[in-house]
């Protein structure tokens, strides 16, 4: 869509205000709203000013002025605001040099797409994330110098099977049994369908929605695969729609990877394929019907997985899900069937167009722009350097003898470990200046100072249970 077409849409739909949105460094949508009269064709070149020092991980206060330049192709009408509102996602620009901002996650994604084309390997990378989430009825938490707690509640929570609900009608999914019984056990069918329909109204193609494995409203809505930048934009709309539909009905949605103890965490299995001249590059006659390039791509992800986790699993809570010995995909191996492997080759279809690799380690707490871009860079590095992924792991990981299990490497055990891995293994991300040293350094610094250290310094409530009487 051109700027002129956006202005025509505004007139046709009688839009009252324009909402400008962009992604902060950690991965949260930010916005401000301007009157209809403030947007003209020049706005798509000159942008709008804002204070970059107030955005996490960005500018110091003495260099705070920044511009956000709307991208006309991103125009969508907001489904929730009372006044008719057109949303435009913007790119961040330095107001003096007019150069794109190196820490703008969207710019990093744009550079990743450009780099893909420059390699000659392919001309389009498709991504299909399966972002799981929880629907809760109530959430309370606090963290102070003398106290810390959280408390989650859900009408579906199995812990409420004995609660006085006047009446308690039962039908609460037991731990790990939420995949996927019909109502009345599944109490959020209508809510998920409303989410699906709102997403479709926004032009986002949806494949299915369903309850997920855990008790207490774990769910999944799958988007159809799209090109890298488009999918990163869509992931932001996805989170925004789910949270607002739930909020409208008195519920709350979280993409936190591990909100519940003793039940499944929330992952974001991410499907990846590369195409060139309209043909899929990952279909072939090798293992599980993939090509040699697909195997090299797998090798790239496995080689760089520890560093990738700093972007694909970027919270301290992510590593409550990625724990060896359970069902999480922590094993640095690939398989056509083993879901505990970090990479799976889906076998649902024999069509060459459906051939892709599924990176199962990521979770939806990530900044999609950064995570998807980093995954693509690992894939390209694998193909460029012909990285051998080794033999597939088709055995049941839980039945392996100790000597075999010891040979299977695992993902990092903490955010601190993944950040250390990123610090040591970053060269593949710097190709084509997709990521910059500055952006990587700031990511490590921000995550360490604002997340890793604050968690390390605080007593954990369970420590009182374990140690208070020592």
Short mmCIF file of C-alpha atoms in Angstrom, two decimals:
data_model
loop_
_atom_site.label_atom_id
_atom_site.label_comp_id
_atom_site.label_asym_id
_atom_site.label_seq_id
_atom_site.Cartn_x
_atom_site.Cartn_y
_atom_site.Cartn_z
CA UNK A 1 0.00 0.00 0.00
CA UNK A 2 1.33 3.44 -0.90
CA UNK A 3 1.09 6.56 1.33
CA UNK A 4 -1.54 7.93 -1.06
CA UNK A 5 -3.59 4.73 -0.72
CA UNK A 6 -3.33 4.96 3.08
CA UNK A 7 -4.74 8.50 2.98
CA UNK A 8 -7.54 7.33 0.67
CA UNK A 9 -8.33 4.51 3.11
CA UNK A 10 -8.51 7.02 5.95
CA UNK A 11 -11.08 9.06 4.03
CA UNK A 12 -13.07 6.02 2.93
CA UNK A 13 -13.28 4.51 6.44
CA UNK A 14 -13.73 7.90 8.14
CA UNK A 15 -10.72 7.33 10.37
CA UNK A 16 -10.50 9.82 13.26
CA UNK A 17 -6.98 9.24 14.63
CA UNK A 18 -3.73 7.53 13.67
CA UNK A 19 -1.89 5.23 16.09
CA UNK A 20 1.87 4.98 15.46
CA UNK A 21 3.49 1.81 16.85
CA UNK A 22 7.00 0.46 17.15
CA UNK A 23 8.86 -2.23 19.05
CA UNK A 24 11.10 -1.49 22.00
CA UNK A 25 14.33 -3.44 22.43
CA UNK A 26 13.09 -6.14 24.87
CA UNK A 27 10.00 -6.80 22.75
CA UNK A 28 6.96 -4.77 23.84
CA UNK A 29 4.84 -2.70 21.46
CA UNK A 30 4.90 1.04 22.13
CA UNK A 31 2.51 3.62 20.64
CA UNK A 32 1.28 7.18 20.48
CA UNK A 33 -1.73 8.67 18.71
CA UNK A 34 -1.98 11.70 16.44
CA UNK A 35 -5.06 13.45 14.97
CA UNK A 36 -6.04 12.58 11.44
CA UNK A 37 -4.83 15.98 10.20
CA UNK A 38 -1.26 15.33 11.34
CA UNK A 39 -0.74 12.56 8.77
CA UNK A 40 0.09 13.43 5.18
CA UNK A 41 2.26 11.99 2.43
CA UNK A 42 5.35 13.69 3.82
CA UNK A 43 4.80 11.92 7.15
CA UNK A 44 5.93 8.69 5.46
CA UNK A 45 9.31 10.33 4.81
CA UNK A 46 9.76 12.80 7.67
CA UNK A 47 8.20 10.74 10.46
CA UNK A 48 7.20 11.81 13.96
CA UNK A 49 9.52 12.79 16.81
CA UNK A 50 9.65 11.09 20.22
CA UNK A 51 11.92 10.68 23.26
CA UNK A 52 14.23 7.72 22.64
CA UNK A 53 15.76 7.90 26.11
CA UNK A 54 12.45 6.73 27.61
CA UNK A 55 12.52 3.49 25.59
CA UNK A 56 14.23 0.54 27.26
CA UNK A 57 17.69 -0.24 25.90
CA UNK A 58 17.83 2.74 23.55
CA UNK A 59 19.25 6.25 23.76
CA UNK A 60 20.95 8.14 26.64
CA UNK A 61 19.17 11.29 27.80
CA UNK A 62 21.67 13.58 26.03
CA UNK A 63 20.86 11.93 22.67
CA UNK A 64 17.16 11.38 23.18
CA UNK A 65 15.52 12.78 20.03
CA UNK A 66 14.44 10.12 17.53
CA UNK A 67 12.01 9.74 14.64
CA UNK A 68 9.52 6.98 13.90
CA UNK A 69 8.66 6.80 10.20
CA UNK A 70 5.38 5.00 9.39
CA UNK A 71 5.45 2.09 6.95
CA UNK A 72 2.42 2.43 4.65
CA UNK A 73 2.32 -1.34 4.02
CA UNK A 74 1.47 -1.98 7.67
CA UNK A 75 -1.83 -0.03 7.73
CA UNK A 76 -4.60 -1.80 9.66
CA UNK A 77 -7.70 -0.57 11.46
CA UNK A 78 -7.58 -1.19 15.21
CA UNK A 79 -10.38 -3.54 16.33
CA UNK A 80 -10.60 -2.31 19.94
CA UNK A 81 -10.40 1.49 20.21
CA UNK A 82 -13.65 3.42 20.61
CA UNK A 83 -12.70 6.06 18.04
CA UNK A 84 -12.00 4.74 14.54
CA UNK A 85 -8.21 4.34 14.52
CA UNK A 86 -5.74 3.43 11.81
CA UNK A 87 -2.57 1.71 13.05
CA UNK A 88 0.77 2.19 11.28
CA UNK A 89 3.93 0.37 12.35
CA UNK A 90 7.00 2.55 12.05
CA UNK A 91 10.75 2.30 11.55
CA UNK A 92 13.11 4.20 13.85
CA UNK A 93 15.41 6.83 12.33
CA UNK A 94 18.14 9.14 13.66
CA UNK A 95 16.78 12.71 13.28
CA UNK A 96 20.19 14.17 12.41
CA UNK A 97 21.70 11.62 10.01
CA UNK A 98 18.31 10.19 8.89
CA UNK A 99 19.94 6.76 9.08
CA UNK A 100 17.94 3.76 10.36
CA UNK A 101 18.56 3.07 14.04
CA UNK A 102 20.81 0.05 14.66
CA UNK A 103 18.86 -1.05 17.76
CA UNK A 104 15.47 -0.92 16.06
CA UNK A 105 14.38 -4.60 16.03
CA UNK A 106 12.34 -4.06 12.86
CA UNK A 107 15.37 -2.67 11.04
CA UNK A 108 17.38 -5.74 12.04
CA UNK A 109 14.67 -7.91 10.45
CA UNK A 110 14.72 -5.84 7.26
CA UNK A 111 18.49 -6.26 7.06
CA UNK A 112 18.14 -10.01 7.56
CA UNK A 113 15.81 -10.25 4.55
CA UNK A 114 18.21 -8.13 2.48
CA UNK A 115 21.15 -10.30 3.52
CA UNK A 116 19.31 -13.47 2.52
CA UNK A 117 18.88 -12.14 -1.01
CA UNK A 118 22.51 -11.00 -1.17
CA UNK A 119 23.76 -14.52 -0.43
CA UNK A 120 22.05 -15.94 -3.49
CA UNK A 121 20.86 -18.87 -1.39
CA UNK A 122 17.24 -17.79 -1.55
CA UNK A 123 14.97 -14.83 -1.99
CA UNK A 124 12.38 -15.40 0.71
CA UNK A 125 12.37 -16.95 4.19
CA UNK A 126 9.06 -18.17 5.57
CA UNK A 127 8.38 -18.34 9.30
CA UNK A 128 5.48 -20.03 11.06
CA UNK A 129 5.53 -19.66 14.87
CA UNK A 130 3.17 -21.66 17.09
CA UNK A 131 2.84 -19.24 19.98
CA UNK A 132 1.22 -20.95 22.96
CA UNK A 133 -0.28 -18.94 25.82
CA UNK A 134 -2.32 -19.18 29.02
CA UNK A 135 -5.74 -17.69 29.70
CA UNK A 136 -6.11 -16.95 33.43
CA UNK A 137 -8.96 -15.47 35.46
CA UNK A 138 -6.80 -13.68 38.00
CA UNK A 139 -3.13 -12.92 38.61
CA UNK A 140 -1.60 -11.31 41.69
CA UNK A 141 2.12 -10.75 42.28
CA UNK A 142 4.54 -8.50 44.13
CA UNK A 143 8.27 -8.32 44.81
CA UNK A 144 9.54 -6.14 47.66
CA UNK A 145 12.57 -6.06 49.92
CA UNK A 146 10.72 -8.02 52.60
CA UNK A 147 8.17 -10.02 50.61
CA UNK A 148 7.56 -11.72 47.31
CA UNK A 149 4.66 -13.78 46.00
CA UNK A 150 2.54 -14.66 43.00
CA UNK A 151 -0.86 -16.27 42.83
CA UNK A 152 -2.60 -17.43 39.66
CA UNK A 153 -6.19 -18.57 39.39
CA UNK A 154 -8.35 -20.11 36.70
CA UNK A 155 -11.77 -21.68 36.64
CA UNK A 156 -10.06 -24.50 34.72
CA UNK A 157 -7.29 -25.00 37.27
CA UNK A 158 -7.28 -28.55 38.61
CA UNK A 159 -6.35 -27.10 42.01
CA UNK A 160 -9.92 -25.70 42.13
CA UNK A 161 -11.59 -29.10 41.88
CA UNK A 162 -12.56 -28.81 45.56
CA UNK A 163 -13.33 -25.07 45.64
CA UNK A 164 -16.80 -23.85 46.62
CA UNK A 165 -18.01 -22.24 43.40
CA UNK A 166 -21.77 -22.32 44.06
CA UNK A 167 -21.93 -24.62 42.20
CA UNK A 168 -18.60 -26.22 41.31
CA UNK A 169 -19.47 -28.15 38.16
CA UNK A 170 -16.17 -29.96 37.86
CA UNK A 171 -14.73 -30.54 34.39
CA UNK A 172 -11.29 -29.13 35.10
CA UNK A 173 -8.41 -30.52 33.01
CA UNK A 174 -5.96 -32.55 35.05
CA UNK A 175 -2.26 -31.69 34.82
CA UNK A 176 -0.97 -32.50 31.31
CA UNK A 177 -4.44 -33.63 30.10
CA UNK A 178 -5.66 -30.48 28.36
CA UNK A 179 -4.84 -31.66 24.80
CA UNK A 180 -7.67 -31.43 23.79
CA UNK A 181 -11.06 -32.44 25.23
CA UNK A 182 -14.30 -30.81 24.08
CA UNK A 183 -16.41 -28.51 26.32
CA UNK A 184 -17.42 -28.41 29.11
CA UNK A 185 -13.88 -29.49 30.02
CA UNK A 186 -12.57 -26.90 27.56
CA UNK A 187 -14.05 -23.65 28.85
CA UNK A 188 -12.45 -21.21 26.42
CA UNK A 189 -13.64 -22.42 23.02
CA UNK A 190 -15.74 -19.33 22.34
CA UNK A 191 -13.04 -16.96 23.59
CA UNK A 192 -10.38 -18.52 21.36
CA UNK A 193 -12.74 -18.44 18.39
CA UNK A 194 -13.35 -14.74 18.96
CA UNK A 195 -9.59 -14.21 19.01
CA UNK A 196 -9.29 -16.18 15.77
CA UNK A 197 -12.02 -14.14 14.06
CA UNK A 198 -10.54 -10.80 15.11
CA UNK A 199 -7.16 -11.90 13.75
CA UNK A 200 -8.78 -12.94 10.46
CA UNK A 201 -10.57 -9.58 10.24
CA UNK A 202 -7.13 -7.98 10.43
CA UNK A 203 -6.01 -10.03 7.42
CA UNK A 204 -3.99 -12.55 9.44
CA UNK A 205 -4.40 -16.09 8.10
CA UNK A 206 -5.17 -18.62 10.85
CA UNK A 207 -4.88 -22.40 10.54
CA UNK A 208 -6.51 -23.58 13.77
CA UNK A 209 -7.13 -22.92 17.45
CA UNK A 210 -7.25 -25.42 20.30
CA UNK A 211 -6.69 -26.07 23.98
CA UNK A 212 -3.15 -27.06 24.88
CA UNK A 213 -1.71 -29.67 27.23
CA UNK A 214 -1.68 -27.86 30.57
CA UNK A 215 -4.55 -27.25 32.94
CA UNK A 216 -5.82 -23.72 33.62
CA UNK A 217 -6.50 -22.50 30.09
CA UNK A 218 -3.33 -23.21 28.13
CA UNK A 219 -4.09 -22.62 24.47
CA UNK A 220 -2.69 -22.28 20.96
CA UNK A 221 -3.78 -20.39 17.84
CA UNK A 222 -1.66 -21.09 14.77
CA UNK A 223 -0.91 -18.49 12.11
CA UNK A 224 -0.18 -19.57 8.54
CA UNK A 225 3.47 -19.07 7.59
CA UNK A 226 4.49 -15.71 6.13
CA UNK A 227 7.73 -13.97 5.05
CA UNK A 228 10.07 -12.96 7.86
CA UNK A 229 9.20 -9.27 8.34
CA UNK A 230 5.50 -9.81 7.78
CA UNK A 231 5.42 -12.58 10.39
CA UNK A 232 7.35 -10.50 12.92
CA UNK A 233 4.79 -7.72 12.48
CA UNK A 234 1.95 -10.23 12.73
CA UNK A 235 3.30 -11.70 15.96
CA UNK A 236 2.87 -8.28 17.56
CA UNK A 237 -0.72 -8.04 16.33
CA UNK A 238 -1.26 -11.61 17.56
CA UNK A 239 -0.20 -10.83 21.11
CA UNK A 240 -2.11 -7.54 21.08
CA UNK A 241 -5.38 -9.15 19.89
CA UNK A 242 -5.25 -12.08 22.31
CA UNK A 243 -4.57 -9.87 25.32
CA UNK A 244 -7.32 -7.40 24.43
CA UNK A 245 -10.00 -9.97 23.60
CA UNK A 246 -9.28 -11.73 26.90
CA UNK A 247 -9.30 -8.42 28.80
CA UNK A 248 -12.68 -7.52 27.30
CA UNK A 249 -14.15 -10.68 28.81
CA UNK A 250 -12.51 -10.36 32.22
CA UNK A 251 -9.61 -12.73 31.57
CA UNK A 252 -5.88 -12.19 31.20
CA UNK A 253 -3.50 -13.72 28.66
CA UNK A 254 0.20 -14.32 29.31
CA UNK A 255 3.00 -15.52 27.02
CA UNK A 256 5.25 -16.14 30.01
CA UNK A 257 7.03 -19.47 29.32
CA UNK A 258 6.54 -21.17 32.69
CA UNK A 259 3.80 -19.62 34.85
CA UNK A 260 2.72 -22.91 36.46
CA UNK A 261 4.72 -25.41 38.49
CA UNK A 262 4.28 -29.12 37.68
CA UNK A 263 2.63 -28.61 34.29
CA UNK A 264 3.67 -27.90 30.73
CA UNK A 265 5.30 -24.61 29.90
CA UNK A 266 4.55 -22.37 26.95
CA UNK A 267 6.66 -22.76 23.84
CA UNK A 268 6.73 -21.28 20.37
CA UNK A 269 7.74 -23.98 17.93
CA UNK A 270 8.98 -22.05 14.90
CA UNK A 271 8.75 -23.46 11.38
CA UNK A 272 11.33 -22.19 8.89
CA UNK A 273 11.82 -22.66 5.15
CA UNK A 274 13.72 -20.85 2.42
CA UNK A 275 12.51 -20.49 -1.15
CA UNK A 276 14.18 -19.29 -4.35
CA UNK A 277 12.44 -18.33 -7.59
CA UNK A 278 9.20 -19.81 -6.29
CA UNK A 279 10.72 -23.20 -5.40
CA UNK A 280 11.26 -24.65 -1.88
CA UNK A 281 14.92 -25.28 -1.06
CA UNK A 282 14.32 -27.60 1.86
CA UNK A 283 12.60 -30.44 -0.07
CA UNK A 284 14.80 -33.30 -1.27
CA UNK A 285 15.72 -36.96 -1.01
CA UNK A 286 17.73 -36.94 2.20
CA UNK A 287 16.56 -37.93 5.69
CA UNK A 288 12.79 -37.37 6.17
CA UNK A 289 12.47 -36.02 2.64
CA UNK A 290 14.57 -32.90 3.10
CA UNK A 291 17.39 -31.52 1.00
CA UNK A 292 21.09 -31.31 1.79
CA UNK A 293 20.66 -27.55 2.29
CA UNK A 294 17.97 -28.26 4.88
CA UNK A 295 20.37 -30.54 6.75
CA UNK A 296 23.05 -27.85 6.63
CA UNK A 297 20.47 -25.36 7.93
CA UNK A 298 19.76 -27.72 10.83
CA UNK A 299 23.49 -27.92 11.45
CA UNK A 300 23.66 -24.13 11.65
CA UNK A 301 20.89 -23.93 14.23
CA UNK A 302 22.38 -26.73 16.33
CA UNK A 303 25.86 -25.18 16.22
CA UNK A 304 24.62 -21.75 17.27
CA UNK A 305 21.67 -22.83 19.45
CA UNK A 306 23.22 -21.74 22.74
CA UNK A 307 23.74 -18.22 21.39
CA UNK A 308 20.33 -18.22 19.67
CA UNK A 309 18.65 -18.92 23.01
CA UNK A 310 19.64 -15.42 24.16
CA UNK A 311 17.07 -14.17 21.62
CA UNK A 312 14.65 -17.09 21.27
CA UNK A 313 14.40 -17.77 25.03
CA UNK A 314 15.26 -14.35 26.45
CA UNK A 315 13.84 -14.45 29.98
CA UNK A 316 15.01 -16.01 33.21
CA UNK A 317 11.63 -17.77 33.28
CA UNK A 318 12.38 -19.38 29.89
CA UNK A 319 14.78 -21.76 31.62
CA UNK A 320 12.10 -23.04 33.98
CA UNK A 321 10.69 -24.64 30.80
CA UNK A 322 14.00 -25.71 29.23
CA UNK A 323 14.94 -28.34 31.80
CA UNK A 324 16.64 -31.62 30.77
CA UNK A 325 14.82 -34.83 31.64
CA UNK A 326 11.34 -33.50 30.98
CA UNK A 327 9.38 -32.99 27.75
CA UNK A 328 10.99 -29.69 26.75
CA UNK A 329 13.00 -29.67 23.50
CA UNK A 330 16.42 -29.17 25.09
CA UNK A 331 18.39 -31.84 23.23
CA UNK A 332 20.66 -30.42 20.55
CA UNK A 333 19.67 -32.94 17.93
CA UNK A 334 17.15 -33.32 15.11
CA UNK A 335 14.50 -35.90 14.34
CA UNK A 336 11.38 -36.53 12.28
CA UNK A 337 9.44 -37.72 15.29
CA UNK A 338 11.27 -37.08 18.56
CA UNK A 339 9.63 -34.05 20.16
CA UNK A 340 12.31 -33.71 22.81
CA UNK A 341 14.81 -32.83 20.07
CA UNK A 342 15.54 -29.15 19.47
CA UNK A 343 14.68 -29.54 15.78
CA UNK A 344 11.94 -31.65 14.26
CA UNK A 345 11.12 -32.28 10.60
CA UNK A 346 7.31 -32.32 10.39
CA UNK A 347 5.91 -35.29 8.45
CA UNK A 348 2.26 -34.22 8.14
CA UNK A 349 2.55 -33.76 4.36
CA UNK A 350 4.63 -35.27 1.56
CA UNK A 351 4.32 -32.17 -0.59
CA UNK A 352 7.68 -30.51 -1.36
CA UNK A 353 6.08 -27.14 -0.62
CA UNK A 354 5.39 -28.27 2.95
CA UNK A 355 8.98 -29.24 3.71
CA UNK A 356 10.43 -27.14 6.50
CA UNK A 357 12.34 -27.46 9.72
CA UNK A 358 10.71 -26.88 13.09
CA UNK A 359 12.90 -25.27 15.74
CA UNK A 360 11.14 -26.28 18.95
CA UNK A 361 13.27 -24.54 21.57
CA UNK A 362 11.94 -20.92 21.28
CA UNK A 363 9.20 -19.50 23.49
CA UNK A 364 6.80 -16.58 22.90
CA UNK A 365 8.41 -14.26 25.45
CA UNK A 366 10.86 -13.39 22.68
CA UNK A 367 11.08 -10.29 20.52
CA UNK A 368 10.01 -11.87 17.24
CA UNK A 369 12.01 -9.47 15.09
CA UNK A 370 15.25 -10.39 16.84
CA UNK A 371 14.51 -14.10 17.33
CA UNK A 372 13.43 -14.80 13.75
CA UNK A 373 16.33 -12.79 12.34
CA UNK A 374 18.85 -14.66 14.50
CA UNK A 375 17.37 -18.02 13.46
CA UNK A 376 17.66 -17.06 9.78
CA UNK A 377 21.28 -16.03 10.26
CA UNK A 378 22.08 -19.41 11.85
CA UNK A 379 20.31 -21.21 9.00
CA UNK A 380 22.29 -19.26 6.39
CA UNK A 381 25.56 -19.84 8.24
CA UNK A 382 24.85 -23.56 8.25
CA UNK A 383 24.23 -23.60 4.49
CA UNK A 384 27.21 -21.37 3.68
CA UNK A 385 29.62 -23.43 5.76
CA UNK A 386 28.04 -26.82 5.03
CA UNK A 387 27.67 -27.59 8.73
CA UNK A 388 26.96 -31.29 9.27
CA UNK A 389 24.14 -31.81 11.80
CA UNK A 390 25.26 -35.36 12.54
CA UNK A 391 22.89 -38.31 12.76
CA UNK A 392 19.22 -37.84 13.67
CA UNK A 393 18.02 -38.74 17.15
CA UNK A 394 15.06 -41.02 16.51
CA UNK A 395 15.33 -43.02 19.73
CA UNK A 396 13.22 -42.29 22.78
CA UNK A 397 15.49 -39.95 24.75
CA UNK A 398 14.10 -41.28 28.03
CA UNK A 399 15.13 -44.84 27.16
CA UNK A 400 18.73 -44.00 26.26
CA UNK A 401 21.41 -45.57 28.45
CA UNK A 402 23.48 -43.06 30.44
CA UNK A 403 26.52 -43.37 28.17
CA UNK A 404 24.45 -42.46 25.07
CA UNK A 405 22.53 -39.71 26.85
CA UNK A 406 25.81 -38.10 27.94
CA UNK A 407 26.72 -37.60 24.27
CA UNK A 408 23.59 -35.52 23.57
CA UNK A 409 24.27 -31.86 24.28
CA UNK A 410 21.59 -29.64 25.81
CA UNK A 411 20.47 -26.04 25.56
CA UNK A 412 21.75 -23.55 28.19
CA UNK A 413 20.47 -23.94 31.72
CA UNK A 414 19.90 -20.25 32.35
CA UNK A 415 19.59 -16.88 30.66
CA UNK A 416 23.01 -16.02 32.04
CA UNK A 417 24.51 -19.01 30.22
CA UNK A 418 22.81 -18.15 26.94
CA UNK A 419 24.00 -14.53 27.13
CA UNK A 420 27.55 -15.79 27.74
CA UNK A 421 27.20 -18.04 24.69
CA UNK A 422 25.99 -15.09 22.61
CA UNK A 423 28.96 -13.05 23.76
CA UNK A 424 31.32 -15.77 22.52
CA UNK A 425 29.43 -16.81 19.40
CA UNK A 426 28.23 -13.70 17.57
CA UNK A 427 30.14 -13.58 14.28
CA UNK A 428 27.38 -15.33 12.33
CA UNK A 429 24.96 -12.57 13.39
CA UNK A 430 27.26 -9.78 12.21
CA UNK A 431 27.30 -10.88 8.57
CA UNK A 432 25.78 -8.26 6.30
CA UNK A 433 25.67 -5.96 9.35
CA UNK A 434 22.30 -7.54 10.18
CA UNK A 435 23.10 -7.37 13.89
CA UNK A 436 25.70 -4.87 15.04
CA UNK A 437 28.22 -5.15 17.85
CA UNK A 438 26.40 -2.29 19.54
CA UNK A 439 23.00 -4.00 19.39
CA UNK A 440 24.38 -7.30 20.72
CA UNK A 441 26.36 -5.57 23.48
CA UNK A 442 23.30 -3.61 24.57
CA UNK A 443 21.15 -6.76 24.56
CA UNK A 444 23.61 -8.56 26.83
CA UNK A 445 24.02 -5.52 29.08
CA UNK A 446 20.29 -4.83 29.36
CA UNK A 447 19.36 -8.43 30.07
CA UNK A 448 22.13 -8.83 32.64
CA UNK A 449 21.43 -5.60 34.54
CA UNK A 450 17.63 -5.63 34.40
CA UNK A 451 16.78 -9.33 34.54
CA UNK A 452 19.61 -11.72 35.41
CA UNK A 453 21.09 -9.79 38.34
CA UNK A 454 17.77 -8.74 39.95
CA UNK A 455 16.65 -12.38 39.97
CA UNK A 456 19.99 -13.61 41.35
CA UNK A 457 19.90 -11.09 44.21
CA UNK A 458 16.39 -11.86 45.45
CA UNK A 459 15.48 -14.64 47.90
CA UNK A 460 13.04 -17.12 46.39
CA UNK A 461 9.88 -17.99 48.37
CA UNK A 462 10.69 -21.69 48.09
CA UNK A 463 14.03 -21.08 49.79
CA UNK A 464 12.14 -20.23 52.98
CA UNK A 465 10.35 -23.59 52.68
CA UNK A 466 13.69 -25.34 52.27
CA UNK A 467 16.00 -23.44 54.59
CA UNK A 468 14.21 -21.29 57.16
CA UNK A 469 14.72 -23.79 59.98
CA UNK A 470 18.43 -24.31 59.33
#
